[in-house]
mmCIF file of C-alpha atoms and ligand atoms in Angstrom:
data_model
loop_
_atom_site.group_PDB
_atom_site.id
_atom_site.type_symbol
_atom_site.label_atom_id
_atom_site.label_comp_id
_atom_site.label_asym_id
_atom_site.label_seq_id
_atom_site.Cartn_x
_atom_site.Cartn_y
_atom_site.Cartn_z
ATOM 1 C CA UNK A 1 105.397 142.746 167.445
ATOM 2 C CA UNK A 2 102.502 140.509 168.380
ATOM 3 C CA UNK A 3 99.975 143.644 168.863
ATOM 4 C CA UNK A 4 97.606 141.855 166.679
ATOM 5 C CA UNK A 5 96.961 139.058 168.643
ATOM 6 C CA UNK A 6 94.229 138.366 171.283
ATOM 7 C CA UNK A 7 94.187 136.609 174.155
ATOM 8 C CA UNK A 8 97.617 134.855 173.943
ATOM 9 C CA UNK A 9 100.127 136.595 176.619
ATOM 10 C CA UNK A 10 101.315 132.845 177.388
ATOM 11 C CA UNK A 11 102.215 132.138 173.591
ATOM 12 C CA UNK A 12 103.587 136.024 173.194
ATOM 13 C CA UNK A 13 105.730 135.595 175.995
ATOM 14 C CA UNK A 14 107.351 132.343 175.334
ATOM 15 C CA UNK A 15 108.165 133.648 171.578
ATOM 16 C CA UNK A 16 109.632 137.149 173.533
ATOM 17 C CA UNK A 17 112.294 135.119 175.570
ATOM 18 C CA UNK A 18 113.120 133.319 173.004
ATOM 19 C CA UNK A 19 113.773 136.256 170.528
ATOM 20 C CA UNK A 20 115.355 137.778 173.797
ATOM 21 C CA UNK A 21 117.700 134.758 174.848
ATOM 22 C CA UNK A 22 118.644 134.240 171.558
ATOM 23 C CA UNK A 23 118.420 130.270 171.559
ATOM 24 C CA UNK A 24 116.362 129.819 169.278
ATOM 25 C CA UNK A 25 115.310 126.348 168.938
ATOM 26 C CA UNK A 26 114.870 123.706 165.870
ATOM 27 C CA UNK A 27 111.940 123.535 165.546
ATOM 28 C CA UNK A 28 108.374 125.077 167.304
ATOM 29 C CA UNK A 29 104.593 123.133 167.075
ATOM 30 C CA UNK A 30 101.920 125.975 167.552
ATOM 31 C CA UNK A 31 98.865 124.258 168.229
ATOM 32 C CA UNK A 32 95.162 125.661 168.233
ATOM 33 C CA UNK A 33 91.774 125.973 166.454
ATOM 34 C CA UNK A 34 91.439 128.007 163.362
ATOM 35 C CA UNK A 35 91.853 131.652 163.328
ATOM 36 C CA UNK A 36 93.590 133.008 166.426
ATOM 37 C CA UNK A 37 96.834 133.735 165.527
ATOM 38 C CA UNK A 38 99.181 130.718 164.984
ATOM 39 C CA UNK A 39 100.022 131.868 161.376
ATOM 40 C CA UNK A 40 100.532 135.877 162.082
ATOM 41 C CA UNK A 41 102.391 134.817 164.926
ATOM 42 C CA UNK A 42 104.865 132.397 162.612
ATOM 43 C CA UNK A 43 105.552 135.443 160.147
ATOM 44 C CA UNK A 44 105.959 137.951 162.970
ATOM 45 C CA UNK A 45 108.653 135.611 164.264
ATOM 46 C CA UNK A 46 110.317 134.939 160.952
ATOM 47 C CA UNK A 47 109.930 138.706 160.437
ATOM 48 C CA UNK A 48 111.635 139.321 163.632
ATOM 49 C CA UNK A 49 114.317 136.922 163.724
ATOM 50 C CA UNK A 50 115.778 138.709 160.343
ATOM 51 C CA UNK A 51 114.772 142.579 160.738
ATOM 52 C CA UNK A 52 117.905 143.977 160.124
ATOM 53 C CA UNK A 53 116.252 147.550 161.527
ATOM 54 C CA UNK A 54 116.422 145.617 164.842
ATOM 55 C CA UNK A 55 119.413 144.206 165.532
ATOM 56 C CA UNK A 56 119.577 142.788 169.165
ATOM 57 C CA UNK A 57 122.421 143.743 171.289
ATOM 58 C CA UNK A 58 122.326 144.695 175.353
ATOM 59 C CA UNK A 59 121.783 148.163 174.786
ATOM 60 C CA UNK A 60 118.851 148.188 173.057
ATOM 61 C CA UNK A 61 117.489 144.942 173.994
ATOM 62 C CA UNK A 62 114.352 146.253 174.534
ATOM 63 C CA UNK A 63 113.437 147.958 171.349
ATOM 64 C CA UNK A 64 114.907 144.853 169.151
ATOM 65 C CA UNK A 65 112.202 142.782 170.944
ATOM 66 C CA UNK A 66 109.326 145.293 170.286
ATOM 67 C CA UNK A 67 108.622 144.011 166.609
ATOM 68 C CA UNK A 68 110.355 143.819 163.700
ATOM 69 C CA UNK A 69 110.419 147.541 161.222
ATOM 70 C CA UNK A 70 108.140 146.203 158.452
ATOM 71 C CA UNK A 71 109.997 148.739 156.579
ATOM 72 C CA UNK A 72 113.607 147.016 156.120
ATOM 73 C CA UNK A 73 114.459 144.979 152.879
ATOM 74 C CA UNK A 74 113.729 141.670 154.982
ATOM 75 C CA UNK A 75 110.895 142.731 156.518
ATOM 76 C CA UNK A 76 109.249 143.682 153.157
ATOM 77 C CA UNK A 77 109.904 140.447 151.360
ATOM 78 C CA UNK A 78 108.722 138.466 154.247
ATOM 79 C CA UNK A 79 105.599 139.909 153.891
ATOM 80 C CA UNK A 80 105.065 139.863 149.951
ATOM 81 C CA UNK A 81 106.064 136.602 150.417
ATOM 82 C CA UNK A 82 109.516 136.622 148.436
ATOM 83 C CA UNK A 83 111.996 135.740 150.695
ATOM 84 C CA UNK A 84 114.256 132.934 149.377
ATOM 85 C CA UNK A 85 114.673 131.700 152.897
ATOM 86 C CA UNK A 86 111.069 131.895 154.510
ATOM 87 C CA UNK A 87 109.880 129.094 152.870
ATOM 88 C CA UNK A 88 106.147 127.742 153.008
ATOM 89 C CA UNK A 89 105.049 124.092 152.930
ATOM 90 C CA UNK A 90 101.204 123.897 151.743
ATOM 91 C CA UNK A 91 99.089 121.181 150.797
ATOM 92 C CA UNK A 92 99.123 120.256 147.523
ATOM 93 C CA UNK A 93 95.680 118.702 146.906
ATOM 94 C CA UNK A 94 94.446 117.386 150.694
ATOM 95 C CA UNK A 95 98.109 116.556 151.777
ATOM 96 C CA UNK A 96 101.683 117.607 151.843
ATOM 97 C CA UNK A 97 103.524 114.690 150.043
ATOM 98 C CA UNK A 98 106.626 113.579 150.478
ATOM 99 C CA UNK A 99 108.374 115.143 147.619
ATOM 100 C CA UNK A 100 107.303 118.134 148.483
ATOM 101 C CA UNK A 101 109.591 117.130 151.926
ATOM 102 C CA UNK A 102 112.286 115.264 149.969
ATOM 103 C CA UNK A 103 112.615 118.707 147.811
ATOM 104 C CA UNK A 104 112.798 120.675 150.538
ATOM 105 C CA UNK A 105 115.547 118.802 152.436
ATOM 106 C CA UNK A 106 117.522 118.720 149.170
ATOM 107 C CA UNK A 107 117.050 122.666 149.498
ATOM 108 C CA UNK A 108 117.875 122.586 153.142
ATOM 109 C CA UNK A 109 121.532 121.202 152.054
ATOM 110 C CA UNK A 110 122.497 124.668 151.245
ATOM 111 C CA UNK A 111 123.295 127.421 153.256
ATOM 112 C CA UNK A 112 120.185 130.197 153.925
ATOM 113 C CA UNK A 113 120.646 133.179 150.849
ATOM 114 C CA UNK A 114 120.503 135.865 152.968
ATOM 115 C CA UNK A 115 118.743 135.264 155.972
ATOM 116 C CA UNK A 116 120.123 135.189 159.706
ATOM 117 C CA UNK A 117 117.825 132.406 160.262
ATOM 118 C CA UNK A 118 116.136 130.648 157.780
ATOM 119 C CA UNK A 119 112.327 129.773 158.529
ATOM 120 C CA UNK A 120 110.589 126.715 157.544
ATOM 121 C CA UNK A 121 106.747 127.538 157.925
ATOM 122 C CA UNK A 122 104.333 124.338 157.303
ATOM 123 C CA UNK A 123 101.047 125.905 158.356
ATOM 124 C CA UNK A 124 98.970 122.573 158.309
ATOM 125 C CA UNK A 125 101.284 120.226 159.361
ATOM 126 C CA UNK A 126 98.441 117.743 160.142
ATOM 127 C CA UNK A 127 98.231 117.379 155.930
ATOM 128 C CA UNK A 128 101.146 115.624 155.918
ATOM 129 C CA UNK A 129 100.472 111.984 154.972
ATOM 130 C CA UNK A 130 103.009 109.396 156.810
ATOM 131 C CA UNK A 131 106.146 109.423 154.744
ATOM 132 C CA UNK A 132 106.233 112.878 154.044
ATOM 133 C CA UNK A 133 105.885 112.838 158.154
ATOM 134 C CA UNK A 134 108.678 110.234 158.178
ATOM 135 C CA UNK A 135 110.896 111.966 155.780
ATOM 136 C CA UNK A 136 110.412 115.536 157.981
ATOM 137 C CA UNK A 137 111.318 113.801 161.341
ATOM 138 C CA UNK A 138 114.716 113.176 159.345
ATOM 139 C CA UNK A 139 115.659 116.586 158.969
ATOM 140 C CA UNK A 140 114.130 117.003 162.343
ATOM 141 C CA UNK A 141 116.667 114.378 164.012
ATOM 142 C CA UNK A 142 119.726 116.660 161.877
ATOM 143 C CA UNK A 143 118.310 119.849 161.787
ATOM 144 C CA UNK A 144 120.247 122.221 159.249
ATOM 145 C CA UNK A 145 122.224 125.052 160.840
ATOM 146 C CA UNK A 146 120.261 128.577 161.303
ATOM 147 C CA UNK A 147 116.997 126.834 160.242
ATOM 148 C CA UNK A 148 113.939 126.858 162.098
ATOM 149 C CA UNK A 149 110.924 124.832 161.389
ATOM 150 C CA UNK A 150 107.497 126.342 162.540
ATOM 151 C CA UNK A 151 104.738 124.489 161.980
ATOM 152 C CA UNK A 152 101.415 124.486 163.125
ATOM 153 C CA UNK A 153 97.975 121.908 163.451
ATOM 154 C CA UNK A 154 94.981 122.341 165.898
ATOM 155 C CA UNK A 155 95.822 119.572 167.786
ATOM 156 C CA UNK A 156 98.796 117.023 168.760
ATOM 157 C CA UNK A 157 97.086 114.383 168.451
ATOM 158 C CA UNK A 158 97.147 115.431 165.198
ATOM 159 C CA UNK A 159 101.017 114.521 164.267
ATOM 160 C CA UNK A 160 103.092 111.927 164.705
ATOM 161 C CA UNK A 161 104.427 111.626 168.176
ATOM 162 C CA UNK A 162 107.642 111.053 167.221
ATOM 163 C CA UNK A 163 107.215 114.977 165.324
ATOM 164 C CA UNK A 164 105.985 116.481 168.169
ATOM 165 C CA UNK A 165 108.851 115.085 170.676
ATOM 166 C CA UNK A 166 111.404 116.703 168.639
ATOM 167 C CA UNK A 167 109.280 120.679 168.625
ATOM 168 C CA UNK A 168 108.928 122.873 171.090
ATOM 169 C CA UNK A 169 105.231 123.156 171.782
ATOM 170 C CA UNK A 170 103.308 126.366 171.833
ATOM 171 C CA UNK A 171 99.848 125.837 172.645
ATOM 172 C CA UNK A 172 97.299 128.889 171.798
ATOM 173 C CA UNK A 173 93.827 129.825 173.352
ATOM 174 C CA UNK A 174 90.568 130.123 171.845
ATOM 175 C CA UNK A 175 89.651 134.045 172.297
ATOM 176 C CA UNK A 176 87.220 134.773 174.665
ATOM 177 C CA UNK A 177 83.564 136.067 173.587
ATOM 178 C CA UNK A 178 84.101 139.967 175.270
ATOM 179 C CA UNK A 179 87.422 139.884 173.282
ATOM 180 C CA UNK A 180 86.281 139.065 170.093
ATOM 181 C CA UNK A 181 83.205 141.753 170.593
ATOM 182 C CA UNK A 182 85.953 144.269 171.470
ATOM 183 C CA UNK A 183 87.476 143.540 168.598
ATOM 184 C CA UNK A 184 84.501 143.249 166.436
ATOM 185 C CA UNK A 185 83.307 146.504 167.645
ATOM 186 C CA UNK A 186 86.503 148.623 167.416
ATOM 187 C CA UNK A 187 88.258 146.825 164.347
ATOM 188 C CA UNK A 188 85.230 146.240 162.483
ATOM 189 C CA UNK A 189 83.086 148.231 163.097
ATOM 190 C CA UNK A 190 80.108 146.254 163.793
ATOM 191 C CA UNK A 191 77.129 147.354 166.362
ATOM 192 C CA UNK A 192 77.333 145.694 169.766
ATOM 193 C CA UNK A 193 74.188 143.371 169.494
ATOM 194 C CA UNK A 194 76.019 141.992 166.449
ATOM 195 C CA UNK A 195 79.251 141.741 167.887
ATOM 196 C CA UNK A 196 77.881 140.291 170.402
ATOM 197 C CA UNK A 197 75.941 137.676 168.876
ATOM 198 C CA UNK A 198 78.874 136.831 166.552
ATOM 199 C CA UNK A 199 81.279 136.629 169.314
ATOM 200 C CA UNK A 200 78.970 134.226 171.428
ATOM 201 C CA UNK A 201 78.532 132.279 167.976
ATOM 202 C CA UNK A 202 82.233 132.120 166.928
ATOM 203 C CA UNK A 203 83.535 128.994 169.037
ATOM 204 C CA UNK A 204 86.798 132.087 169.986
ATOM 205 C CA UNK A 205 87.634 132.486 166.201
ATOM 206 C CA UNK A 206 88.660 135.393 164.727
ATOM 207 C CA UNK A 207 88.133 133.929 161.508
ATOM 208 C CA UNK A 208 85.500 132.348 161.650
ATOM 209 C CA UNK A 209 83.718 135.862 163.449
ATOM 210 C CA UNK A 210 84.670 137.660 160.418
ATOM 211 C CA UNK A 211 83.444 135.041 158.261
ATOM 212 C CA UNK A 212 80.486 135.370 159.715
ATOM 213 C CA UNK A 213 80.240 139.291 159.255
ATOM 214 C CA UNK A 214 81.349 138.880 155.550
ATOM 215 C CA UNK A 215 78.510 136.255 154.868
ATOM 216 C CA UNK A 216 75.746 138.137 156.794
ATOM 217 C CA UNK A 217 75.495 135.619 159.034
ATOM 218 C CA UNK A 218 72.950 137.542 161.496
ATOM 219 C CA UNK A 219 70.626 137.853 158.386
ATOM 220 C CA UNK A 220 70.592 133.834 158.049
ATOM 221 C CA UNK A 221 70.281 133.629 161.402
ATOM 222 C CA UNK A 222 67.292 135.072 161.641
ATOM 223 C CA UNK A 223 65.646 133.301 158.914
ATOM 224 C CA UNK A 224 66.721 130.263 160.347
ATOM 225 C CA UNK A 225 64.475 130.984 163.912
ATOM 226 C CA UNK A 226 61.354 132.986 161.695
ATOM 227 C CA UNK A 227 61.651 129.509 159.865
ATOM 228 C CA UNK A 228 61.485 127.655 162.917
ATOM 229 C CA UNK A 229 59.333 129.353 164.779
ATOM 230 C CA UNK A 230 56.247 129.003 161.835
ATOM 231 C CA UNK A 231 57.390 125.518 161.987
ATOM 232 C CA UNK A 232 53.956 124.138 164.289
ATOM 233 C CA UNK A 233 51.708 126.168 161.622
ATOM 234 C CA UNK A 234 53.027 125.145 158.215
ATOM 235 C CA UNK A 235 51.858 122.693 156.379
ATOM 236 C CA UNK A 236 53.857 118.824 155.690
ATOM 237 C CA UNK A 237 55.114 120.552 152.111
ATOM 238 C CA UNK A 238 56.612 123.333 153.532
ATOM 239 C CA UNK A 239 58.039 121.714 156.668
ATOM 240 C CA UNK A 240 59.847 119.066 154.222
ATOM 241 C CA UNK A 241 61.677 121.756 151.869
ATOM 242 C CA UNK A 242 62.310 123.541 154.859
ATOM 243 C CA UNK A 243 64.303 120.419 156.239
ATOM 244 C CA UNK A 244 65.470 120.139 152.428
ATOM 245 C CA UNK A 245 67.109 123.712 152.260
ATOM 246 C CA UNK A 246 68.790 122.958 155.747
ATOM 247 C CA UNK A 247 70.156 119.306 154.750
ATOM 248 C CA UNK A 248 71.514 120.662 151.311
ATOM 249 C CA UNK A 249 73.855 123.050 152.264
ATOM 250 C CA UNK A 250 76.036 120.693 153.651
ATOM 251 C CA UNK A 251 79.370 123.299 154.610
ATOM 252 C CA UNK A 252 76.913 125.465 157.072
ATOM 253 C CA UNK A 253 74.593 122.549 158.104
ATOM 254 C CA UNK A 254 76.207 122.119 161.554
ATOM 255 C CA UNK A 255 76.365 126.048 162.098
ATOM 256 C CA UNK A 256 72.576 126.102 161.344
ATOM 257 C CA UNK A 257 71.464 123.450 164.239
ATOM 258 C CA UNK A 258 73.807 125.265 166.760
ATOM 259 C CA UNK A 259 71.862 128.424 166.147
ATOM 260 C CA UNK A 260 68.478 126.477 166.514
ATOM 261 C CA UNK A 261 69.595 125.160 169.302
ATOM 262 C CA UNK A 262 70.721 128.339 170.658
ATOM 263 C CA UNK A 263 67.296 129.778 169.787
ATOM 264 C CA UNK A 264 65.485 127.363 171.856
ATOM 265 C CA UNK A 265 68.184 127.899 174.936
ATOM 266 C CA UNK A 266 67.712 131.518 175.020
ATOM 267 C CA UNK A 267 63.803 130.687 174.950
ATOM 268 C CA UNK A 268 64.278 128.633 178.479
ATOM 269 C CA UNK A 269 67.404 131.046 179.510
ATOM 270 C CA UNK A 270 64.667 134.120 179.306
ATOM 271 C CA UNK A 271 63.074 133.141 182.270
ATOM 272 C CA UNK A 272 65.873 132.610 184.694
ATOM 273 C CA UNK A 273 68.385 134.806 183.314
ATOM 274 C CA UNK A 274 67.128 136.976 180.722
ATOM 275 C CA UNK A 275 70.670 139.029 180.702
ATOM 276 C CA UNK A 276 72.156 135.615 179.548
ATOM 277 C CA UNK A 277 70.467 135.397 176.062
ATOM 278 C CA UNK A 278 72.528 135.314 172.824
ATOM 279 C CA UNK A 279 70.080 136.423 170.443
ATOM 280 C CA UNK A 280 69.877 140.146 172.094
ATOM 281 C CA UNK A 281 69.112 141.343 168.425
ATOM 282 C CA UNK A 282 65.131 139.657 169.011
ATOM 283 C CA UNK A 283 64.384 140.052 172.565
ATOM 284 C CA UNK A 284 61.429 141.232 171.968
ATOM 285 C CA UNK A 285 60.336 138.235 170.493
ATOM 286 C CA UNK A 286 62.258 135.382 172.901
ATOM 287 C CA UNK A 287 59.657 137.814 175.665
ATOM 288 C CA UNK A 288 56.231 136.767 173.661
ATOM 289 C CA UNK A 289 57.441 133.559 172.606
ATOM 290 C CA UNK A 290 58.555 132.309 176.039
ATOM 291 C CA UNK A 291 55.677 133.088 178.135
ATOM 292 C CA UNK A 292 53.739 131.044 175.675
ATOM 293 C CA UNK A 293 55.713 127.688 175.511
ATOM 294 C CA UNK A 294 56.259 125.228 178.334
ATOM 295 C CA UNK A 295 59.711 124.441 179.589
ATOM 296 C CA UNK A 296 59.365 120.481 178.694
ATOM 297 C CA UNK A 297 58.586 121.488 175.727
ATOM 298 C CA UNK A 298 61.460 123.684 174.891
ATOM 299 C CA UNK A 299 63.649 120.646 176.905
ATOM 300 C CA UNK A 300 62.738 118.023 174.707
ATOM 301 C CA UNK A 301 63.059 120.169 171.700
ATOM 302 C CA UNK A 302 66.462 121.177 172.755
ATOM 303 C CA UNK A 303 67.188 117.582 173.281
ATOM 304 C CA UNK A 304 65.917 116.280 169.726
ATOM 305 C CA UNK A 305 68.340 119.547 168.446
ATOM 306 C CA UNK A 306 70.975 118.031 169.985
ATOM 307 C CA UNK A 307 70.868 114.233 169.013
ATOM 308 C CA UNK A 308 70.521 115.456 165.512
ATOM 309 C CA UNK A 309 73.766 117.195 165.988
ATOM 310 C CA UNK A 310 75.314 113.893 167.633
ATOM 311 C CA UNK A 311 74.175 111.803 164.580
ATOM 312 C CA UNK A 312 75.373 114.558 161.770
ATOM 313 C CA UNK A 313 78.872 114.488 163.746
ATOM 314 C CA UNK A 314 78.622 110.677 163.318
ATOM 315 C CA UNK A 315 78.030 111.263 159.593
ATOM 316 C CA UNK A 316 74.597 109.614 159.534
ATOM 317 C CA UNK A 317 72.137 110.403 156.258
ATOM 318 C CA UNK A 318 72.029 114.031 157.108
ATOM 319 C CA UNK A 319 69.029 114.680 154.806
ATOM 320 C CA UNK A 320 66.865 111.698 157.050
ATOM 321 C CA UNK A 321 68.116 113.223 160.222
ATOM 322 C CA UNK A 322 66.869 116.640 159.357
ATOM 323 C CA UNK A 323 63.563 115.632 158.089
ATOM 324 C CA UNK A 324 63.151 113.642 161.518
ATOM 325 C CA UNK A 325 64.458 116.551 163.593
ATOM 326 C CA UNK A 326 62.159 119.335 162.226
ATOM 327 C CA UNK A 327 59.154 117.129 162.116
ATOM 328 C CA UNK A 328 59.843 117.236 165.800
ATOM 329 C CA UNK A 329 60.252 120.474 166.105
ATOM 330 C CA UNK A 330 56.966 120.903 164.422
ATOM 331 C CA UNK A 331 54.959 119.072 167.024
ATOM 332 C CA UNK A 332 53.497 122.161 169.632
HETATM 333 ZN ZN1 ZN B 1 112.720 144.995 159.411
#
């Protein structure tokens, strides 16, 4: 049922035994970065817990548990999204207010339509703002008969304590890099320089890796190094819109120093470890480029990469801390 997943046999067999055992708790916290699975593994649950092409018994225990149909009347209006009693809980605006809890409890009063459990999914729990947090721990502390609540934030820290003590707690993993190139090559399609590049690049997102294959991401990437690499022979004019262009685009800002910085890594990596290089796709030029340049050089120009990242993190004038970093850069 979970075929889609990568990387998460912990998370995929804690959800088995419980779909196995039957007890299925109040409430479950999936926790993990962006894009590996925490939502596809809620529905597949819901999906699951109401197939009515899989009913569990002994006998064929070990079919029920091998997915839900997809094909059954449940199944179908779980995924469409019409099922009166898989409910979803989104922002509305940057938070999940407390009406939007208060209406849901009033909801909860009732028996489920049709379901044999009832699922509660509230995909960015984090959103919630404190009384809507404070109003859900109340349904929490008198949880509605065949309800479950699934909801899911990157990290614990994230929710109230007192929300988290009453869930059981699912943590999933980042995917590795070689499993996110398998995927990229064989679901995708993409070459394996590519795949590998964007897998190295992706922080073990599968969103984010496909975001970065939608958006041609290898095409900006190598703009971004050409542009940095004529850095030392352009003149002040075109160093400064350079710097402009980066600081503008605020959304892909922070993406854009981790690939210079990666640039300049695979520039000192070349000579130690030249299999270790991300940027596969230019070899040919991290070979030229790095016999030319001295390590210190590369060292402090990794360093001045990285305490422009610090300072962006730290929301500093991001326009004044780019200008500064690639006038460094610039410097031979
Ligand atoms: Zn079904």
């Amino acid at each position: 049922m979970f075929d889609s997943l990568i990387d998460q046999e912990q998370p995929i067999r804690f959800l088995t035994a419980i779909l196995q055992g039957g007890a299925i708790p109040h409430a479950l916290l999936f926790t993990g970065i962006e894009g590996i699975g925490k939502q596809t593994s809620a529905i597949a649950f819901a999906m699951a817990s109401n197939c009515t092409d899989s009913i569990i018994d002994d006998k064929h225990k070990k079919s029920s548990v091998s997915g839900p149909c997809r094909k059954c009347r449940s199944c179908k209006k779980i995924i469409s999204g019409n099922h009166p009693d898989i409910i979803l809980i989104k922002p509305s605006g940057s938070f999940i207010k407390v009406d939007q809890i208060r209406n849901l409890c009033s909801s909860l009063a009732m028996k489920p339509y049709e379901a044999r459990l009832r699922v509660i999914l509230i995909p960015d729990a984090q959103a919630m703002n404190p009384e809507a947090s404070n109003a859900l721990l109340k349904v929490l502390e008198e949880p509605p008969d065949r309800t479950l609540f699934i909801l899911t934030a990157v990290r614990l820290s994230d929710l109230l304590p007192t929300i988290v003590s009453r869930c059981q707690h699912i943590r999933f993993n980042p995917i590795s890099p070689k499993n996110l190139e398998i995927f990229l090559v064989e679901k995708q399609g993409l070459d394996s320089h590519g795949a590998m590049i964007i897998a190295a690049m992706a922080n073990g997102s599968i969103s984010k890796a496909l975001s970065m294959n939608r958006t041609n991401w290898i095409k900006r990437k190598n703009w971004i190094i050409t542009e940095v690499e004529s850095l030392s022979s352009g003149t002040t004019g075109s160093i400064l819109a350079f710097a402009e262009m980066l600081s503008q685009k605020k959304e892909t800002l922070s993406d854009s120093l981790e690939i210079i910085n990666t640039w300049f890594r695979d520039l000192v990596l070349f000579r130690y470890y030249p299999e270790k290089i991300i940027n596969k796709d230019l070899i040919d030029r991290i070979q030229s480029i790095s016999q030319k340049i001295m390590i210190s050089s590369l060292l402090s120009k990794i360093k001045a990469v990285e305490s422009a990242q610090k300072d962006i993190l730290a929301n500093t004038n991001s326009r004044l801390t780019i200008e500064v970093l690639i006038m460094r850069l610039a410097k031979v």
